[in-house]
Amino acid sequence: MNESNTNPNGLQASKIKLTQTVQKGGCAAKVAAYELREILAKVRFPEAPPELSVSASTFDDAAIYDVRKFLEKGKTSLVQTLDFFTPIVDSPHLFGAIAAANALSDVYAMGGDPLTAMGILAFPMATLETSIAVEVLQGACDILQNAQVPLVGGHSIDDDTLKFGLSVTGIVDPTKVWSNAGAQPGDQLILTKSLGTGTLMAGLKRQEFSEEDLQEAFMSMTQLNRVKPDLKDQVTAIHAATDITGFGLAGHGMQMAKASGVSFQFFLNQLPVMTRVWEALEKGFLTKAHRTNFEYTQKNSRFEQVSELQKKILFDPQTSGGLLLSVAADQAQNVVDKLKKNFPSTRIIGEVLSKKQEDLIWVP
Amino acid sequence: MNESNTNPNGLQASKIKLTQTVQKGGCAAKVAAYELREILAKVRFPEAPPELSVSASTFDDAAIYDVRKFLEKGKTSLVQTLDFFTPIVDSPHLFGAIAAANALSDVYAMGGDPLTAMGILAFPMATLETSIAVEVLQGACDILQNAQVPLVGGHSIDDDTLKFGLSVTGIVDPTKVWSNAGAQPGDQLILTKSLGTGTLMAGLKRQEFSEEDLQEAFMSMTQLNRVKPDLKDQVTAIHAATDITGFGLAGHGMQMAKASGVSFQFFLNQLPVMTRVWEALEKGFLTKAHRTNFEYTQKNSRFEQVSELQKKILFDPQTSGGLLLSVAADQAQNVVDKLKKNFPSTRIIGEVLSKKQEDLIWVP
């Protein structure tokens, strides 16, 4: 390769041969059929509902799932989302459980009911024992069982680093979708889980925290964002919703404010934050996303009396974070009270303003 | 790490800390929001149908797609599949196109109509220019446009090696599903595309073939397995179907024979094979899958006068391979004639026998 083939951004499309970027020796190839069967044979899968007539139990074919019964209830729209990532925790079972709860979250955030899930598994066959793949899948299946969602298929490859996630399909009444575009001036902003998983998991990776230190975060990340059953009487009061994940409170808040054509004012002192998060941020346990989330949102943010340390929690990337709900003011306290039972961190953390110069205004 | 922590299969689940298996420095992290937007802004997406009310244009949220109109036609079942892999060709656009055609194939193989697709992108931001990601996505979107399927969302991560694929959802009348369990003794077995992509792409990776040499294979791998429009008068004659992919003709043939409780007899001299495939196999351009597919199927195979070279094509892993159809004998020639126009390699390659000791019988 000569100089003219490179630039600061990497290799040029016109010069690179993609097959030469892939390592030899079977990396990132399909996991062999018999290896896969051996893995899957040890996993206890979620119960299959009668709607599932063909399951891709080989993790390789297509599944058939009948949606007829939902349609009669007006649930005629599919809700679809897909997410996967590398391990953010040490325990394989916990990793699979978090990845599953995280992937299901987007369906709950739209007001939908998840129906089916397919697995996305990249597994280093050469360096990790297959029992680890079994545990990752079991962690996911345990969460799916809790959500009453069958694992209907998926795909696995032999890769250099472990990655896992799900493609999830849910169903929703199209007239009852919680979009992120419905926030109205005067609404109260409610967050259902504490912040801080990004910095805490960065500390775990640096081995500055043990898994024992981080039980609160693990409980939070494996909790399903299934809030609808608790809010049956407040359905019409929920004007907009999103789940807080990789772009942090600032990034997802900005997306929701922009989509709704409003501005959000957040009260920093009201933010629910996990134990040891301030310590972790002070020690500088940060990720690339802390920086990129700051860059993504800074031009659209106004900070009033906000310390540098406080800012870091706004950009902290969440995994399987809580829902941010925009709720009619007269129902906001009711919503908090209903959710507190299952989501004890739930708080009103801000309010919706008519569109200002900045999308996000951060006050003490 | 001491000796007791290792075994020939890798690290034990109880000892490994998964976070320590992931490289530092942002590898395999989420692609930053602004980087992703820059990439997506340059892609021409497939047309969005009116059924798609919320599109995950940020590649990050959930999509909403209304299926009401299909239900009235009795198409009440979802068909779901997911596939992704590393580059098997050098051109990014071609790679994306093949990955898309390959992922859609499972839906066609079930007799379904694909409705939506979500992207799975692992991209090495540090070593490849983002224009390559644009081209991969464009290749996929061009195929999706041809299939009239919108890209409704997906997920991207920064990873060491490029990987791409799709999660696809289709819809089907549950009474008209082509399962792989319906093959009946007396049926003729029809294959719609030539074999050989595994060995040819292995030769490409070794730089023994140029992309110019392999146009036949590229045309085949980017062709949609959309055979139903050509078979309107033969619908009930199609008793079973599967698509031939990573497990090769032997692996997928065996799965179909087993599922149907029958045996398949294949006529080796009738197999459609791409140009230069015998040369490639003779030169030993093989993949790990040639071996694992042999291991997967050998106990269930009887070989009668089959050369070692011929065997290799049976285990050749196909990417976006053809459909294997089990067709009522009196309609088999009709099916071939109808398909020949769009799938010129289509041939009768075998027949279905009542269950024998072996699932697969290979004769000259």
XYZ file of C-alpha atoms in Angstrom, chain A:
364
model
C 0.000 0.000 0.000
C 1.447 3.361 -0.956
C 0.850 6.758 0.584
C -1.711 7.855 -1.945
C -4.031 5.115 -0.763
C -4.405 6.529 2.717
C -5.819 9.605 4.319
C -6.489 10.592 7.921
C -9.895 8.950 7.777
C -8.634 5.582 6.673
C -8.413 3.657 3.434
C -10.198 4.940 0.370
C -13.141 2.990 -0.933
C -11.720 2.871 -4.439
C -8.454 1.219 -3.377
C -9.347 -1.148 -0.593
C -10.067 -4.810 -1.188
C -12.548 -5.708 1.505
C -11.691 -9.400 1.521
C -8.152 -8.464 2.554
C -9.457 -6.677 5.664
C -10.826 -9.927 7.068
C -8.469 -12.177 8.958
C -7.680 -15.617 7.652
C -8.462 -18.782 9.503
C -12.168 -18.769 9.866
C -12.630 -15.721 12.049
C -15.975 -14.040 11.660
C -17.270 -17.056 9.785
C -20.558 -18.740 10.567
C -20.427 -20.908 13.672
C -20.511 -24.510 12.465
C -23.872 -26.245 12.611
C -22.855 -28.933 15.077
C -21.173 -26.419 17.400
C -24.270 -24.278 17.354
C -26.567 -27.211 18.059
C -24.395 -28.177 21.006
C -24.713 -24.659 22.413
C -28.446 -24.334 21.806
C -29.166 -27.764 23.290
C -28.039 -26.457 26.687
C -30.196 -23.330 26.693
C -33.643 -23.243 28.318
C -35.633 -21.197 25.820
C -38.603 -18.992 26.713
C -41.978 -20.663 26.376
C -43.313 -20.576 22.827
C -46.826 -19.140 22.461
C -49.365 -20.823 20.144
C -48.909 -17.960 17.653
C -45.422 -19.276 16.870
C -45.999 -22.049 14.334
C -42.443 -22.311 12.969
C -39.526 -21.509 15.248
C -36.017 -21.125 13.904
C -34.748 -23.503 16.519
C -31.640 -24.016 14.395
C -30.870 -20.292 14.837
C -30.714 -20.230 11.057
C -34.045 -20.280 9.267
C -37.082 -18.070 9.322
C -39.783 -18.121 11.976
C -43.536 -17.874 11.432
C -45.631 -15.977 13.984
C -49.358 -15.285 13.604
C -50.499 -11.781 14.588
C -54.210 -12.225 13.845
C -55.427 -12.041 17.439
C -53.786 -8.674 18.051
C -55.423 -7.079 15.055
C -58.865 -7.567 16.462
C -57.791 -5.359 19.351
C -56.647 -2.627 16.963
C -52.974 -3.463 17.391
C -52.140 -3.430 13.714
C -48.694 -1.856 13.670
C -45.350 -3.562 14.096
C -42.754 -1.890 16.335
C -39.249 -2.889 15.307
C -35.847 -2.311 16.833
C -32.407 -3.912 16.927
C -29.446 -3.498 19.282
C -26.253 -5.359 20.164
C -22.929 -4.595 21.844
C -19.756 -5.930 23.456
C -19.704 -7.047 27.102
C -20.052 -4.228 29.594
C -20.082 -6.636 32.553
C -17.977 -9.675 33.444
C -20.629 -12.340 33.979
C -21.895 -13.962 30.745
C -25.416 -14.539 32.107
C -25.682 -10.931 33.268
C -24.377 -9.672 29.927
C -27.050 -11.612 28.025
C -29.759 -10.421 30.417
C -28.763 -6.759 30.079
C -28.531 -7.000 26.292
C -32.039 -8.480 26.161
C -33.628 -5.918 28.493
C -31.891 -3.160 26.528
C -33.147 -4.407 23.159
C -36.722 -4.857 24.400
C -36.691 -1.352 25.816
C -37.288 0.462 22.519
C -40.553 -1.413 22.015
C -41.769 -0.465 25.503
C -40.631 3.114 24.848
C -43.031 3.297 21.886
C -45.922 1.986 23.992
C -45.742 -1.393 22.254
C -45.913 -5.007 23.405
C -42.903 -7.089 22.319
C -43.865 -10.261 20.414
C -40.697 -11.907 19.092
C -36.918 -11.663 19.380
C -34.027 -12.896 17.230
C -30.497 -13.268 18.580
C -27.360 -11.621 17.191
C -24.297 -13.465 18.498
C -20.645 -12.867 17.575
C -18.583 -15.333 19.569
C -14.801 -15.983 19.707
C -14.802 -19.790 19.376
C -11.011 -19.889 19.548
C -10.613 -18.101 22.881
C -13.825 -18.621 24.872
C -15.379 -21.880 25.981
C -18.775 -22.500 24.403
C -20.310 -22.675 27.889
C -19.963 -18.882 27.899
C -22.169 -18.662 24.804
C -24.692 -20.884 26.587
C -24.705 -18.545 29.591
C -25.065 -15.398 27.483
C -28.027 -16.921 25.647
C -29.504 -18.165 28.928
C -29.303 -14.682 30.414
C -31.164 -13.322 27.414
C -33.725 -16.144 27.490
C -34.441 -15.588 31.187
C -35.284 -11.950 30.494
C -37.319 -12.905 27.416
C -39.246 -15.431 29.511
C -40.028 -12.656 31.985
C -41.191 -10.479 29.079
C -43.112 -13.476 27.634
C -41.308 -13.144 24.323
C -40.067 -16.231 22.435
C -36.615 -16.318 20.845
C -37.670 -17.196 17.317
C -34.328 -17.241 15.513
C -31.093 -15.390 14.980
C -27.597 -15.675 13.596
C -24.216 -16.456 15.101
C -20.706 -15.879 13.772
C -17.224 -16.774 14.935
C -15.637 -13.375 15.612
C -12.667 -11.887 17.460
C -14.685 -10.319 20.258
C -17.953 -11.282 21.896
C -20.998 -9.267 20.887
C -24.626 -10.007 21.630
C -28.000 -8.401 21.113
C -31.502 -8.869 19.782
C -33.725 -7.811 16.934
C -37.150 -7.303 18.526
C -40.582 -6.983 16.959
C -43.561 -5.755 18.942
C -47.074 -4.683 18.164
C -49.012 -1.542 18.956
C -52.276 0.231 18.261
C -51.128 2.925 15.817
C -53.409 5.454 17.500
C -51.658 4.820 20.822
C -47.996 5.006 19.837
C -45.749 6.919 22.219
C -43.620 8.779 19.715
C -40.852 11.147 20.753
C -42.562 13.968 18.849
C -45.508 14.632 21.132
C -44.048 16.617 24.048
C -46.096 19.775 24.774
C -45.115 22.986 26.571
C -46.230 22.674 30.182
C -45.587 18.904 30.323
C -43.480 17.510 33.140
C -40.484 15.314 32.280
C -40.247 12.065 34.221
C -37.278 9.691 34.300
C -37.862 6.108 35.491
C -34.342 4.834 36.249
C -31.231 6.346 37.842
C -28.337 7.528 35.653
C -24.726 6.396 35.717
C -24.284 3.028 34.013
C -21.691 4.384 31.567
C -19.179 5.599 34.123
C -19.792 2.665 36.488
C -19.186 0.078 33.751
C -16.065 2.000 32.667
C -14.850 1.605 36.259
C -15.653 -2.108 36.160
C -13.681 -2.523 32.951
C -10.707 -0.788 34.592
C -11.205 -3.227 37.479
C -11.641 -0.289 39.879
C -15.038 -1.674 40.857
C -16.028 -5.284 41.430
C -19.346 -6.730 40.267
C -20.346 -6.796 43.942
C -20.044 -2.996 44.048
C -22.457 -2.519 41.193
C -25.555 -4.523 42.091
C -27.794 -1.450 41.888
C -26.717 -0.817 38.303
C -27.174 -4.481 37.348
C -30.683 -4.601 38.819
C -31.534 -1.459 36.894
C -30.095 -2.632 33.564
C -31.920 -5.962 33.704
C -35.275 -4.414 34.612
C -37.782 -4.363 31.757
C -39.089 -0.902 30.853
C -42.594 -2.348 30.949
C -44.412 0.639 32.488
C -47.761 0.464 30.664
C -49.468 -1.971 33.094
C -48.882 0.552 35.900
C -50.211 3.488 33.870
C -53.559 2.183 32.656
C -55.400 5.281 33.930
C -52.790 7.721 32.639
C -52.446 6.503 29.052
C -53.631 9.705 27.404
C -51.496 11.831 29.712
C -48.267 10.375 28.275
C -47.580 12.740 25.373
C -44.152 11.432 24.372
C -41.583 8.885 25.465
C -38.084 7.707 24.657
C -35.612 5.438 26.355
C -32.282 6.795 27.556
C -29.471 4.733 26.082
C -26.134 5.381 24.365
C -26.548 9.086 23.670
C -27.273 9.773 27.325
C -29.905 12.040 28.875
C -28.583 14.972 26.838
C -28.584 13.166 23.478
C -31.946 11.464 23.783
C -33.455 14.513 25.476
C -32.296 16.676 22.574
C -33.727 14.250 20.000
C -37.106 14.289 21.769
C -37.141 18.085 22.175
C -36.247 18.604 18.510
C -38.798 16.055 17.290
C -41.487 17.759 19.381
C -40.488 21.311 18.398
C -40.039 22.356 22.027
C -37.250 22.931 24.554
C -36.601 20.901 27.682
C -35.544 22.427 30.993
C -33.915 19.932 33.331
C -33.411 20.390 37.083
C -29.981 18.955 37.776
C -30.541 18.563 41.492
C -33.532 16.336 40.783
C -31.666 13.807 38.630
C -31.685 10.303 40.124
C -28.079 9.052 40.124
C -26.756 5.623 41.129
C -24.478 5.074 44.126
C -20.775 5.728 43.484
C -21.456 7.530 40.214
C -20.035 10.879 41.377
C -16.975 9.061 42.665
C -16.588 7.271 39.312
C -16.967 10.490 37.323
C -14.521 12.309 39.600
C -11.969 9.561 39.065
C -12.375 9.990 35.318
C -13.945 6.647 34.449
C -15.194 7.846 31.088
C -15.966 6.370 27.680
C -15.603 7.696 24.145
C -19.349 8.347 24.263
C -18.975 10.909 27.065
C -17.034 13.044 24.606
C -19.113 12.344 21.497
C -22.401 12.893 23.365
C -21.053 16.250 24.549
C -20.064 17.159 20.989
C -23.449 15.989 19.698
C -25.450 18.208 22.039
C -23.288 21.161 23.110
C -24.473 23.629 20.467
C -28.047 23.013 21.495
C -27.508 23.268 25.250
C -27.547 26.193 27.676
C -25.869 25.552 31.005
C -26.809 27.697 34.010
C -24.610 27.188 37.093
C -23.644 23.660 36.098
C -20.334 22.252 37.317
C -18.023 20.305 35.016
C -18.655 17.186 37.096
C -22.441 17.562 36.804
C -22.135 17.912 33.044
C -20.513 14.500 32.804
C -23.623 12.715 34.061
C -25.698 14.375 31.334
C -23.500 12.817 28.666
C -23.116 9.476 30.438
C -24.139 6.739 27.962
C -26.803 4.500 29.489
C -27.249 0.839 28.743
C -30.823 -0.289 29.260
C -31.562 3.099 30.828
C -34.939 4.353 31.946
C -37.764 5.943 30.011
C -38.028 9.693 29.688
C -41.749 10.489 29.662
C -43.355 13.801 28.774
C -46.535 13.899 30.848
C -49.456 16.310 31.150
C -48.732 18.429 34.228
C -51.933 17.500 36.072
C -51.111 13.794 35.831
C -47.361 13.942 36.434
C -47.422 13.276 40.174
C -49.919 10.458 39.617
C -47.575 8.869 37.093
C -44.646 9.119 39.509
C -46.717 7.595 42.318
C -47.866 4.676 40.137
C -44.385 3.942 38.839
C -42.567 4.217 42.180
C -43.653 0.744 43.213
C -41.742 -0.999 40.428
C -39.359 1.807 39.456
C -38.337 3.347 42.783
C -35.977 5.899 41.198
C -38.790 7.548 39.217
C -38.770 11.339 39.508
C -39.909 14.511 37.831
C -36.637 15.879 36.468
C -37.712 18.746 34.232
C -40.398 20.477 32.267
C -41.245 21.234 28.670
C -40.991 24.841 27.481
C -42.041 26.412 24.219
C -39.197 26.388 21.691
C -36.217 28.490 22.830
C -32.891 29.154 21.126
C -31.442 26.021 22.747
C -33.200 22.648 22.845
C -31.860 21.867 26.307
C -31.612 24.158 29.300
C -29.858 22.809 32.361
C -30.526 24.524 35.695
C -29.645 23.541 39.290
